[in-house]
PDB file of C-alpha atoms in Angstrom:
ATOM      1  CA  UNK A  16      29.241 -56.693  49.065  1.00 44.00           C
ATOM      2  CA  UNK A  17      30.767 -60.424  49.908  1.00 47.00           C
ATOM      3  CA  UNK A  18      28.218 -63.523  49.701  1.00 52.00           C
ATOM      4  CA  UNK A  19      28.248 -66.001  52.578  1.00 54.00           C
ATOM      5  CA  UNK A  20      28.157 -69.576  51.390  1.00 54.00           C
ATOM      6  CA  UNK A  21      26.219 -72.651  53.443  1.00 58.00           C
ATOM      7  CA  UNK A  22      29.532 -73.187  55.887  1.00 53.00           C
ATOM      8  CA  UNK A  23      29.939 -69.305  56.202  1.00 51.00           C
ATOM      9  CA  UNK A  24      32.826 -68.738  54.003  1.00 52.00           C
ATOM     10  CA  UNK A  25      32.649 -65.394  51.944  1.00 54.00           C
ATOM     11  CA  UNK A  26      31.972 -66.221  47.956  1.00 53.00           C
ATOM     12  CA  UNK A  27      33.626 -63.666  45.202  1.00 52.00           C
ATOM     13  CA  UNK A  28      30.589 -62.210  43.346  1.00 57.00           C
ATOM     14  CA  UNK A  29      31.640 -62.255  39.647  1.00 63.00           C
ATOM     15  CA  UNK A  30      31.644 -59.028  38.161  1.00 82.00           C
ATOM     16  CA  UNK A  31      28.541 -58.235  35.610  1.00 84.00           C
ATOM     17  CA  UNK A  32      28.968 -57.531  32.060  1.00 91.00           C
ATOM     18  CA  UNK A  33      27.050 -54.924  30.236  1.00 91.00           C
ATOM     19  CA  UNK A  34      26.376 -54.613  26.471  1.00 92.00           C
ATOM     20  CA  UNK A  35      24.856 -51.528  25.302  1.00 93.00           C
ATOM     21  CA  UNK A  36      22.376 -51.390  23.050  1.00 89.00           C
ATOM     22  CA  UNK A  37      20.795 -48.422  20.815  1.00 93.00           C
ATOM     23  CA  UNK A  38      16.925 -49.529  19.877  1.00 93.00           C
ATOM     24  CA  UNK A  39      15.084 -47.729  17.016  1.00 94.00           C
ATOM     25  CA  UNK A  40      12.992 -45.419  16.759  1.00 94.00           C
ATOM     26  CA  UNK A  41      10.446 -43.881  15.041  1.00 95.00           C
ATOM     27  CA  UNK A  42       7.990 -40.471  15.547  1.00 94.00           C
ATOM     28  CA  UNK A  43       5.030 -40.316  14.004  1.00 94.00           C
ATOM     29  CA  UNK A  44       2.805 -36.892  14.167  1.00 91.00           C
ATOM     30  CA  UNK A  45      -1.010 -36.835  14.123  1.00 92.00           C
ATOM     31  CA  UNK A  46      -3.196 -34.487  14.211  1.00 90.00           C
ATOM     32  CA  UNK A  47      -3.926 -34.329  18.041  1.00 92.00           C
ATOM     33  CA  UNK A  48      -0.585 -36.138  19.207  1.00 92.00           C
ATOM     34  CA  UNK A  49       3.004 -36.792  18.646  1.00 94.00           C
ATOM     35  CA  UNK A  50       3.641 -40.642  19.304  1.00 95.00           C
ATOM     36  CA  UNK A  51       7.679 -41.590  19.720  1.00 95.00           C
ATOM     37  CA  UNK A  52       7.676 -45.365  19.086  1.00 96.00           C
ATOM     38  CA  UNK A  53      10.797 -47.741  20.090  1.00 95.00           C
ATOM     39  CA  UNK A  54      11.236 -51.473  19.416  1.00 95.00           C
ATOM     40  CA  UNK A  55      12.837 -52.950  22.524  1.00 95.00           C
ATOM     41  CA  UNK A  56      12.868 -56.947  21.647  1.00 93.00           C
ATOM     42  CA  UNK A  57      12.908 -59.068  25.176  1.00 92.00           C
ATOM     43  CA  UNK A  58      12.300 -55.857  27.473  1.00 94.00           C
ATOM     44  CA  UNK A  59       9.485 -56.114  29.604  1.00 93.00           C
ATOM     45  CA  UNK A  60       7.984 -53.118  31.284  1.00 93.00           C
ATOM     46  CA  UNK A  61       9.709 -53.390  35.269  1.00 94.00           C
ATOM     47  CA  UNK A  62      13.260 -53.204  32.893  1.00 94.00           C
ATOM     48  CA  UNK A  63      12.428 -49.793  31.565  1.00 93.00           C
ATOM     49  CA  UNK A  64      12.386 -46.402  33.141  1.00 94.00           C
ATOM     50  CA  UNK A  65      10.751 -43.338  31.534  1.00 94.00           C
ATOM     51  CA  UNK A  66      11.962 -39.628  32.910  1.00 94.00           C
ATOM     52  CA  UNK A  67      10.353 -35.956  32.055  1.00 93.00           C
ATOM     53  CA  UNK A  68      13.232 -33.611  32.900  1.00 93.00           C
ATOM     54  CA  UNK A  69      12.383 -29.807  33.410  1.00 90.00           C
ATOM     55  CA  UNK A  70      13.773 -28.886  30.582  1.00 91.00           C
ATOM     56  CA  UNK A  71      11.504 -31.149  28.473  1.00 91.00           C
ATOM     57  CA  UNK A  72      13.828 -33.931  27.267  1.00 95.00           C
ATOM     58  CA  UNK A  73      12.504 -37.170  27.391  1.00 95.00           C
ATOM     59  CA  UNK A  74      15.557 -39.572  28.872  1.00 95.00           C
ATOM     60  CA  UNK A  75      14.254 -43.523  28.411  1.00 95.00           C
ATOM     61  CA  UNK A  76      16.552 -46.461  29.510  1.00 95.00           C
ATOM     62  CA  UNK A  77      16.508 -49.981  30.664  1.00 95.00           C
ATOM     63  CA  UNK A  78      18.254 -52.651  31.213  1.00 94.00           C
ATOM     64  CA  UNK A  79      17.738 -57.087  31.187  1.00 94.00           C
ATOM     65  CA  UNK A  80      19.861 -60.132  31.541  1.00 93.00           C
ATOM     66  CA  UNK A  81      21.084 -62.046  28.891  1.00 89.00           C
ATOM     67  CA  UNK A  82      23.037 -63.963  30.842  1.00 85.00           C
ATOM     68  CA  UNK A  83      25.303 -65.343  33.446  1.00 85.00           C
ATOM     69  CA  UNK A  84      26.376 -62.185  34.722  1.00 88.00           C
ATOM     70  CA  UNK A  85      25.656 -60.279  31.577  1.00 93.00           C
ATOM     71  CA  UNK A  86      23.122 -57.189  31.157  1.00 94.00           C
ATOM     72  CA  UNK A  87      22.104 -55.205  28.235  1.00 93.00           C
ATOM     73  CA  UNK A  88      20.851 -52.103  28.577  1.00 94.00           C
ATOM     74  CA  UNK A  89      20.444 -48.454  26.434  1.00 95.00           C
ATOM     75  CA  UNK A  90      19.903 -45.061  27.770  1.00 95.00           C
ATOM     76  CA  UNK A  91      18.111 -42.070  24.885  1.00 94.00           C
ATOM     77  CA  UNK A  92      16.798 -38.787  24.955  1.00 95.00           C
ATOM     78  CA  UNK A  93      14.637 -37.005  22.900  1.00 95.00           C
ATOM     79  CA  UNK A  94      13.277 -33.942  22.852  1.00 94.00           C
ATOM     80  CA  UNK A  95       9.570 -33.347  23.893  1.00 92.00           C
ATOM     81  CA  UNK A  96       8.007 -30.741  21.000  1.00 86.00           C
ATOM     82  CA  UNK A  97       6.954 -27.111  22.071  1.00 85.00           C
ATOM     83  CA  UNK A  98       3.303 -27.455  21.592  1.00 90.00           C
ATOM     84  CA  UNK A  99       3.322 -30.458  23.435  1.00 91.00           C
ATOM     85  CA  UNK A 100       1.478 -30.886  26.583  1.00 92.00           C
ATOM     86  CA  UNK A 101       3.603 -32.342  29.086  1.00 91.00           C
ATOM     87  CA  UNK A 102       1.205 -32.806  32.126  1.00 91.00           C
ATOM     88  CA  UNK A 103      -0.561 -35.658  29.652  1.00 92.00           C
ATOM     89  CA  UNK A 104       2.690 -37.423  28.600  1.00 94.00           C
ATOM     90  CA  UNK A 105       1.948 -41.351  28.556  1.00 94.00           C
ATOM     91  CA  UNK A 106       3.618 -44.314  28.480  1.00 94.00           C
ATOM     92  CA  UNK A 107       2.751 -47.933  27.112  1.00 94.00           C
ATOM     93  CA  UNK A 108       5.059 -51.164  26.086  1.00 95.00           C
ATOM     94  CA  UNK A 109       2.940 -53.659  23.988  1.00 94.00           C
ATOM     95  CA  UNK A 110       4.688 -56.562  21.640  1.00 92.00           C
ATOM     96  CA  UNK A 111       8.023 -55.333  22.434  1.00 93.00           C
ATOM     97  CA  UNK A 112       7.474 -51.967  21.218  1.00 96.00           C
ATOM     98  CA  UNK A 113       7.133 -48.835  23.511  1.00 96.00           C
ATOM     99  CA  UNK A 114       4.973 -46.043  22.979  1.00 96.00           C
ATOM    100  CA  UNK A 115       5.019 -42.518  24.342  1.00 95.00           C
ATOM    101  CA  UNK A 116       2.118 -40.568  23.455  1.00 95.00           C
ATOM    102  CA  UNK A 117       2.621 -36.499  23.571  1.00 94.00           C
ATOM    103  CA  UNK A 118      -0.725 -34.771  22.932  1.00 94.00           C
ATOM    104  CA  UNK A 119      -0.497 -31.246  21.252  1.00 92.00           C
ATOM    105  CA  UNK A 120      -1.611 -28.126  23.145  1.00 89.00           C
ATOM    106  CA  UNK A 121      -3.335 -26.890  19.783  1.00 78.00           C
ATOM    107  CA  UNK A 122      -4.064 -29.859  17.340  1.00 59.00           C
ATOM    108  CA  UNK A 123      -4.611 -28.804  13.634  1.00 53.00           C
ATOM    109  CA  UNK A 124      -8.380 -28.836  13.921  1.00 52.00           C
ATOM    110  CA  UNK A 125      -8.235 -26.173  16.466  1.00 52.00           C
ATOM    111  CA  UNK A 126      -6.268 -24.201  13.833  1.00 56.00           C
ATOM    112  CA  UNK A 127      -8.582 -24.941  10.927  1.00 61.00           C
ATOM    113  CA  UNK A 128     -11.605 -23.929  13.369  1.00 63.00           C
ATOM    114  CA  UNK A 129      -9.888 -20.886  14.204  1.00 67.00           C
ATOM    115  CA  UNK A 130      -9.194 -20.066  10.372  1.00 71.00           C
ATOM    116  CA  UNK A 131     -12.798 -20.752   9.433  1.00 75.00           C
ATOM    117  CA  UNK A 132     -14.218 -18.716  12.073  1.00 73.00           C
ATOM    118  CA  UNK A 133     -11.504 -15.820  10.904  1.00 74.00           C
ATOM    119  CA  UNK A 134     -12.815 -16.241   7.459  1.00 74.00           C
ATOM    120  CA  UNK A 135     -16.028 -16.362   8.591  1.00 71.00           C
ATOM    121  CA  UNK A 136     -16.136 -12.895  10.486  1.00 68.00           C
ATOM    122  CA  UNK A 137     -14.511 -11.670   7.038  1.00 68.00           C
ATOM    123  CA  UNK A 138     -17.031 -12.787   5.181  1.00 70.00           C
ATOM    124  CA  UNK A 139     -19.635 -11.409   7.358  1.00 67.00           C
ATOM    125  CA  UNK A 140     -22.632  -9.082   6.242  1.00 70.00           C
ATOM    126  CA  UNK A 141     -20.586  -6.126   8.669  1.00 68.00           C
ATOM    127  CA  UNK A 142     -17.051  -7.329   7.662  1.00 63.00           C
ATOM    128  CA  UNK A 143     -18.519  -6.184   3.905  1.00 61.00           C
ATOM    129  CA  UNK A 144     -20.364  -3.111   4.145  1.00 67.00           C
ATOM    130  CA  UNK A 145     -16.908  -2.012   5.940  1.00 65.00           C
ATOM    131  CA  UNK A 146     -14.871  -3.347   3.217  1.00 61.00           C
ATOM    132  CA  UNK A 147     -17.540  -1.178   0.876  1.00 67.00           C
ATOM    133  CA  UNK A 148     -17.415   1.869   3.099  1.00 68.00           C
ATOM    134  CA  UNK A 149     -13.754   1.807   2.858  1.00 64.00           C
ATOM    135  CA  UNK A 150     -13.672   1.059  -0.918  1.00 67.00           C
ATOM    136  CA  UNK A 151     -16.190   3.993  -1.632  1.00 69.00           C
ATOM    137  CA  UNK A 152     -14.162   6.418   0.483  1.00 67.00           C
ATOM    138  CA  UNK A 153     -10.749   5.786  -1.083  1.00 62.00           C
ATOM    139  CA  UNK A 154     -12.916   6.103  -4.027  1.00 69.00           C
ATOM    140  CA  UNK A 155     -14.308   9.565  -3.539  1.00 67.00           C
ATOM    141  CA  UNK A 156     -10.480  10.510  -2.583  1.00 67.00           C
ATOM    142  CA  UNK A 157      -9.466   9.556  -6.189  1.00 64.00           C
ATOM    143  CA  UNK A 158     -12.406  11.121  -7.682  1.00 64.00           C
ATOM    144  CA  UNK A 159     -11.593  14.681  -5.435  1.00 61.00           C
ATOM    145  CA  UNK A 160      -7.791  14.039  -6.210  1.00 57.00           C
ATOM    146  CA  UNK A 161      -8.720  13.712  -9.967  1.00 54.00           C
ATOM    147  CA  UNK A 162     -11.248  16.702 -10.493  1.00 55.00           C
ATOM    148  CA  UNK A 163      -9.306  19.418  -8.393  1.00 55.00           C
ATOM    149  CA  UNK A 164      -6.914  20.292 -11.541  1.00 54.00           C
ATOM    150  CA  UNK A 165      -9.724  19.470 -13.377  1.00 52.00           C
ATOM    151  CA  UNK A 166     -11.415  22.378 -11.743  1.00 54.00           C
ATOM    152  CA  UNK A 167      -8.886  24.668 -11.436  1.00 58.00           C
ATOM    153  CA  UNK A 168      -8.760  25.002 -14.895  1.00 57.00           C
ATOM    154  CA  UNK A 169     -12.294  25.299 -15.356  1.00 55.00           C
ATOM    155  CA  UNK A 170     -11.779  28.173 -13.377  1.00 58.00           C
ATOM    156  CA  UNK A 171      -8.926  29.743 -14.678  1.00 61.00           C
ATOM    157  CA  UNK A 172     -10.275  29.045 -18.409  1.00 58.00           C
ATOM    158  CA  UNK A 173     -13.943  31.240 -17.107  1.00 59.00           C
ATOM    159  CA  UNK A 174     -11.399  33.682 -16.036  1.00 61.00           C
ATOM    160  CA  UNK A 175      -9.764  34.366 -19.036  1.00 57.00           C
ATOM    161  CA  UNK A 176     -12.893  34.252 -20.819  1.00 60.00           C
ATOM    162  CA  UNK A 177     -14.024  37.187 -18.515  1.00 58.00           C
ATOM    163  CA  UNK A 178     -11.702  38.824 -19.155  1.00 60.00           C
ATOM    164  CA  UNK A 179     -11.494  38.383 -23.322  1.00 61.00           C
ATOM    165  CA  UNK A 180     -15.311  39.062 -23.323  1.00 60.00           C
ATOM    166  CA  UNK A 181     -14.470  42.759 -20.534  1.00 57.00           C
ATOM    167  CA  UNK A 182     -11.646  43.452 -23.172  1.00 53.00           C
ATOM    168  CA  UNK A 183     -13.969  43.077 -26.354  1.00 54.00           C
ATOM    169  CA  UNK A 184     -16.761  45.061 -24.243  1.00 56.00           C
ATOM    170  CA  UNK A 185     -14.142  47.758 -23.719  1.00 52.00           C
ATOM    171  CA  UNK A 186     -12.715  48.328 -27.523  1.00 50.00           C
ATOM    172  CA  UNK A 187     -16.523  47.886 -28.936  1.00 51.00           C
ATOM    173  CA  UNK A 188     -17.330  51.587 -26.723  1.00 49.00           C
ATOM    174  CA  UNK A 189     -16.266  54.652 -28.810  1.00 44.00           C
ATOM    175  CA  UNK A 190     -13.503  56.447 -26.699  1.00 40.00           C
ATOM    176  CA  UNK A 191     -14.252  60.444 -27.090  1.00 44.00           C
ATOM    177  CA  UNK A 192     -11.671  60.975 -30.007  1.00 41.00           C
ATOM    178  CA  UNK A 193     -11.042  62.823 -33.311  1.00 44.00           C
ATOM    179  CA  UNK A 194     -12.899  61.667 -36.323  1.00 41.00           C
ATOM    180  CA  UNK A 195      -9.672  60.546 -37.679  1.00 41.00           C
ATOM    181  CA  UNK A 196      -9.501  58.006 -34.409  1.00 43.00           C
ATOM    182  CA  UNK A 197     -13.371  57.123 -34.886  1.00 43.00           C
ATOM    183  CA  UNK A 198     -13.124  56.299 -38.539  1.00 45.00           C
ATOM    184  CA  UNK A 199      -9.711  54.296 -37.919  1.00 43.00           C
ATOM    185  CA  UNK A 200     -12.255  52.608 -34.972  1.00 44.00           C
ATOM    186  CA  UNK A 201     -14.688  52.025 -37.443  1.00 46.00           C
ATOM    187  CA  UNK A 202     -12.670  50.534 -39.733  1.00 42.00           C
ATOM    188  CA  UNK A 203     -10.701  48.285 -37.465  1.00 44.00           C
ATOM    189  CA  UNK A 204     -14.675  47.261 -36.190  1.00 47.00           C
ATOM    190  CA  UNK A 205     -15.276  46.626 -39.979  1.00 44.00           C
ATOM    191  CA  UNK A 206     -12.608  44.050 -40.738  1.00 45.00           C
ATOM    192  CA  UNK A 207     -13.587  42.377 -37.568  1.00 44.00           C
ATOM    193  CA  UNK A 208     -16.725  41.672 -38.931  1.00 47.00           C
ATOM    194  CA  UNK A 209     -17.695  38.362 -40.952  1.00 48.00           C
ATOM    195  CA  UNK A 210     -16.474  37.423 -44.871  1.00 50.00           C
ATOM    196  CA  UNK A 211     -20.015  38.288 -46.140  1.00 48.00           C
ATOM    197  CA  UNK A 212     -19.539  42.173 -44.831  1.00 55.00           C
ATOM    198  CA  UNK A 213     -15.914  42.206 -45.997  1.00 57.00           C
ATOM    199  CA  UNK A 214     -16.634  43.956 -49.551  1.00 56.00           C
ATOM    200  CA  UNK A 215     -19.123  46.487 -47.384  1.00 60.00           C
ATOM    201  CA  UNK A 216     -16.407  47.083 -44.461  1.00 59.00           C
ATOM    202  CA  UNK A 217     -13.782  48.120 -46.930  1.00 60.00           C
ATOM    203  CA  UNK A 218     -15.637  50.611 -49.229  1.00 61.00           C
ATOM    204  CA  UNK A 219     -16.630  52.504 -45.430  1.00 65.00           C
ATOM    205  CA  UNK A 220     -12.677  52.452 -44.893  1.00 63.00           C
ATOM    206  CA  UNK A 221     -12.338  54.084 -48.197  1.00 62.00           C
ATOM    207  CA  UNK A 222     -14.807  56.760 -48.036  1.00 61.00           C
ATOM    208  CA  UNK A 223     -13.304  57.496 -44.197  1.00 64.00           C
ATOM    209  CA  UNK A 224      -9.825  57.886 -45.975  1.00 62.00           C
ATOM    210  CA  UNK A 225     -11.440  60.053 -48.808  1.00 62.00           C
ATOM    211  CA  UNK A 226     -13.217  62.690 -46.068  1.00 62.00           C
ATOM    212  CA  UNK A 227     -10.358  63.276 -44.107  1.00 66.00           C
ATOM    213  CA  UNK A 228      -8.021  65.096 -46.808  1.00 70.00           C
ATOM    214  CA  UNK A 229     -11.288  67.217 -48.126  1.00 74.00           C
ATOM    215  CA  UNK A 230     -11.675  68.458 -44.215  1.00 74.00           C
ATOM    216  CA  UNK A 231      -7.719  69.318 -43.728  1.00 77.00           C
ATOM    217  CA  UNK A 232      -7.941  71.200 -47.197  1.00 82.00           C
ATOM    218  CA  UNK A 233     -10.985  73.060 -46.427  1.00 80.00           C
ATOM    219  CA  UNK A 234      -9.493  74.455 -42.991  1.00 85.00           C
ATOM    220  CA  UNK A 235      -6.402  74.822 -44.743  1.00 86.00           C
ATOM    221  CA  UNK A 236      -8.361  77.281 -47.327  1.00 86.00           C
ATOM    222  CA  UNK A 237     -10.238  79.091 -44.496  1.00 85.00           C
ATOM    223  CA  UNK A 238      -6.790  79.690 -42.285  1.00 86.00           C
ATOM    224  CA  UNK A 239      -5.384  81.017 -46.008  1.00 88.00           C
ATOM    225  CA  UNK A 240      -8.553  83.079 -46.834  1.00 86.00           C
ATOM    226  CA  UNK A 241      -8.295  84.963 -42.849  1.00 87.00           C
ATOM    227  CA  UNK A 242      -5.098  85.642 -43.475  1.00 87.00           C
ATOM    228  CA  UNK A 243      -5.628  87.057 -47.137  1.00 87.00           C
ATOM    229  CA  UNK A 244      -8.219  89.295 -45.270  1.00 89.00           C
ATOM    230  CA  UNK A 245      -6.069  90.161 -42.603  1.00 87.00           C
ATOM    231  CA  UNK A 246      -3.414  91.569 -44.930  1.00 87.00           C
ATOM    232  CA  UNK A 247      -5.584  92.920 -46.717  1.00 88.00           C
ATOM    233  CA  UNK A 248      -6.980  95.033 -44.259  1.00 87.00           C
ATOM    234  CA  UNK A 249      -3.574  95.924 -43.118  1.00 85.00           C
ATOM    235  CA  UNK A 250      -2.609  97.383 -46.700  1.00 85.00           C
ATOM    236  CA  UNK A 251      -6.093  99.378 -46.388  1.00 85.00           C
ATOM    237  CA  UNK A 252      -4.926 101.098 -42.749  1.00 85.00           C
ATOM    238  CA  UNK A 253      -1.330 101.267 -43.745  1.00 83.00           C
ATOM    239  CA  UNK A 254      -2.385 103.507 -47.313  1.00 82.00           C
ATOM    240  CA  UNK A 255      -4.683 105.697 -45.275  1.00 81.00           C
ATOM    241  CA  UNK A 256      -2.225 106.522 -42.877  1.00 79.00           C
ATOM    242  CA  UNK A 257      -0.151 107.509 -45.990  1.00 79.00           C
ATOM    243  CA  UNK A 258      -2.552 109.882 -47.068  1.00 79.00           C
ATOM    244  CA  UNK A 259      -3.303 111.811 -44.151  1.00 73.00           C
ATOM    245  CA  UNK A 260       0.733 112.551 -43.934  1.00 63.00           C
TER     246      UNK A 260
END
């Protein structure tokens, strides 16, 4: 666009210069907020703009005159933080400085509350006698766990006690046997017997031992004496057969 001088004539406007310039900046986190602070000397508030995209960058730029047809300006983004809450995004320039405040969706104390009331309901009266419950059942598990083999072989060991004590109540009854057998029984019954009955045991071995030879030569005497008879009586018969002829 042309400028019209006082007599009409058309006027070259002179084209503008611009310098670009980068401010600093600084972010500072609170508790409740994120503030983004940047120094902008000789700015005043109508030379910036501030935008909110929907992605949640922050784009800030401006521009001023420094001179005769000379402009500095900057353009920067930053990126808006994810608990932020972007519907209470503010803006204020003050002493050359501009500050955006971002306020946090959840702000540490929220957090803290939310931990103490966690630890809280932990620590509670019901939270304990469950703990407890839980403690003394896993307990009894170990206990049951422990005391099963424990058992078992309380079992097995009364079992095999039966059956020692059956088997002793078996060989202490007199099976019906030869005297031989129920001297050998009684003398197998005698060594069983304590150290003090020892001397007594043995001498009832002995006189077992003695008695049986005296019985086998006694029936060994009366089986010779019938058959001393028997031939004898046959010699009688057999001479008085003689005779008669």
């Amino acid at each position: 666009m042309q400028k019209m001088n006082s007599k009409g004539a058309e006027v070259a406007t002179p084209t503008q210069i611009y310098e670009d310039f980068v401010p600093s900046s600084k972010l500072v986190k609170e508790e409740h907020s994120d503030t983004l602070h940047l120094t902008l000397p000789g700015f005043k508030t109508e030379q910036m703009r501030v935008q909110l995209t929907e992605t949640g960058i922050l784009k800030i730029s401006g521009q001023r005159p420094i001179g005769q047809n000379k402009w500095q300006r900057f353009q920067k983004e930053f990126p808006v933080a994810e608990n932020c809450d972007q519907s209470k995004i503010s803006a204020k320039f003050e002493n050359g400085t501009l500050h955006i405040k971002q306020p946090k969706l959840i702000t540490s104390s929220v957090k803290k509350d939310k931990e103490l009331a966690a630890t809280e309901a932990e620590n509670s009266p019901a939270a304990k006698r469950q703990k407890t419950s839980l403690r003394d059942e896993f307990s009894k598990q170990e206990n049951a766990d422990i005391n099963t083999p424990a058992k078992e072989e309380l079992k097995n060991s009364s079992t095999k006690t039966s059956e020692q004590t059956e088997a002793k109540n078996l060989a202490g009854k007199k099976l019906p046997a030869d005297e031989s057998s129920s001297s050998s029984s009684s003398c197998s019954e005698s060594e069983s017997e304590s150290t003090d009955d020892e001397t007594t045991g043995n001498a009832s071995c002995l006189a077992a031992s003695l008695k049986k030879p005296r019985k086998v030569m006694k029936m060994t005497l009366v089986a010779l004496s019938v058959l001393g008879i028997g031939l004898y009586v046959a010699n009688v018969m057999k001479s008085a057969n003689e005779a008669e002829k």
